[in-house]
CSV table of C-alpha atoms in Angstrom, one decimal:
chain,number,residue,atom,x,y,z
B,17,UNK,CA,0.0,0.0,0.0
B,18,UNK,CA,1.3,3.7,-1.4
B,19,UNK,CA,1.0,5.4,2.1
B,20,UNK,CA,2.5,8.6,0.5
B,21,UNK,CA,-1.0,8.9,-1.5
B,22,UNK,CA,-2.7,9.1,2.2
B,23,UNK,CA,-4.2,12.1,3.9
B,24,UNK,CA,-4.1,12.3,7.7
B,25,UNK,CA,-7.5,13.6,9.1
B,26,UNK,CA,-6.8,15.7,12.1
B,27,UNK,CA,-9.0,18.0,14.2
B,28,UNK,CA,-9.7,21.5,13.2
B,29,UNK,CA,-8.8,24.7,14.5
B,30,UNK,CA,-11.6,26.9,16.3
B,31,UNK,CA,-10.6,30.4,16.4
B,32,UNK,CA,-13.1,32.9,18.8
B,33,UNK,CA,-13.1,35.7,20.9
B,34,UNK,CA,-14.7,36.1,24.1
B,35,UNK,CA,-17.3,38.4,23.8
B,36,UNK,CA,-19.7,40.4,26.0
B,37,UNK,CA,-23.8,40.2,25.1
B,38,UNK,CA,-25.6,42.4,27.1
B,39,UNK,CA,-29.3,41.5,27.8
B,40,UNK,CA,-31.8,42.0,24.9
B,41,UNK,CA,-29.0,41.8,22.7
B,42,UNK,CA,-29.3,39.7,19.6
B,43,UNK,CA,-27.1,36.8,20.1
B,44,UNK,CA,-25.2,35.1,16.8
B,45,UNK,CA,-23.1,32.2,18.4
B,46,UNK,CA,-21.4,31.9,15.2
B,47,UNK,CA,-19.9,35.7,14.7
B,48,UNK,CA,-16.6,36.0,14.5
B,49,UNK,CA,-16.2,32.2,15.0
B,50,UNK,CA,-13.5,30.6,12.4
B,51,UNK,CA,-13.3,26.8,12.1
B,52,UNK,CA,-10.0,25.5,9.7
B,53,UNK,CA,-9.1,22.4,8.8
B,54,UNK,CA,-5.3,21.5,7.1
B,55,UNK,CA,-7.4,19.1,4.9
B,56,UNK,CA,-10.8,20.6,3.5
B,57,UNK,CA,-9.8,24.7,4.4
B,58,UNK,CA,-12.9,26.7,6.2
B,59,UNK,CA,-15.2,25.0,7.0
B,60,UNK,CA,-18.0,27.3,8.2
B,61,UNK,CA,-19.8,26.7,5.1
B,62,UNK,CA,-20.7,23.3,6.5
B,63,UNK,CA,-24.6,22.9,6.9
B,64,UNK,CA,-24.0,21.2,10.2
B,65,UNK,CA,-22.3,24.4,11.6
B,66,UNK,CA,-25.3,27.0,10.1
């Protein structure tokens, strides 16, 4: 087996901020929230994540 031909599936990278929501504010959970993966890029587009 060509092992070179392989990619190696690791976890991705969840970059956020701490932020402050005051009462009444609209709340997005996802703003400002970056999810990266060496192997398939961004992957905020996934459906799961919306």
């Amino acid at each position: 087996m060509d092992r070179s031909s392989e990619v190696e599936n690791k976890a991705p990278k969840i970059i956020a901020m701490d932020r402050i929501v005051k009462l009444g504010d609209t709340f997005d959970p996802l703003k400002g929230v970056m999810a990266l993966d060496k192997e398939d890029g961004n992957l905020m587009h996934f459906q799961d994540l919306q």
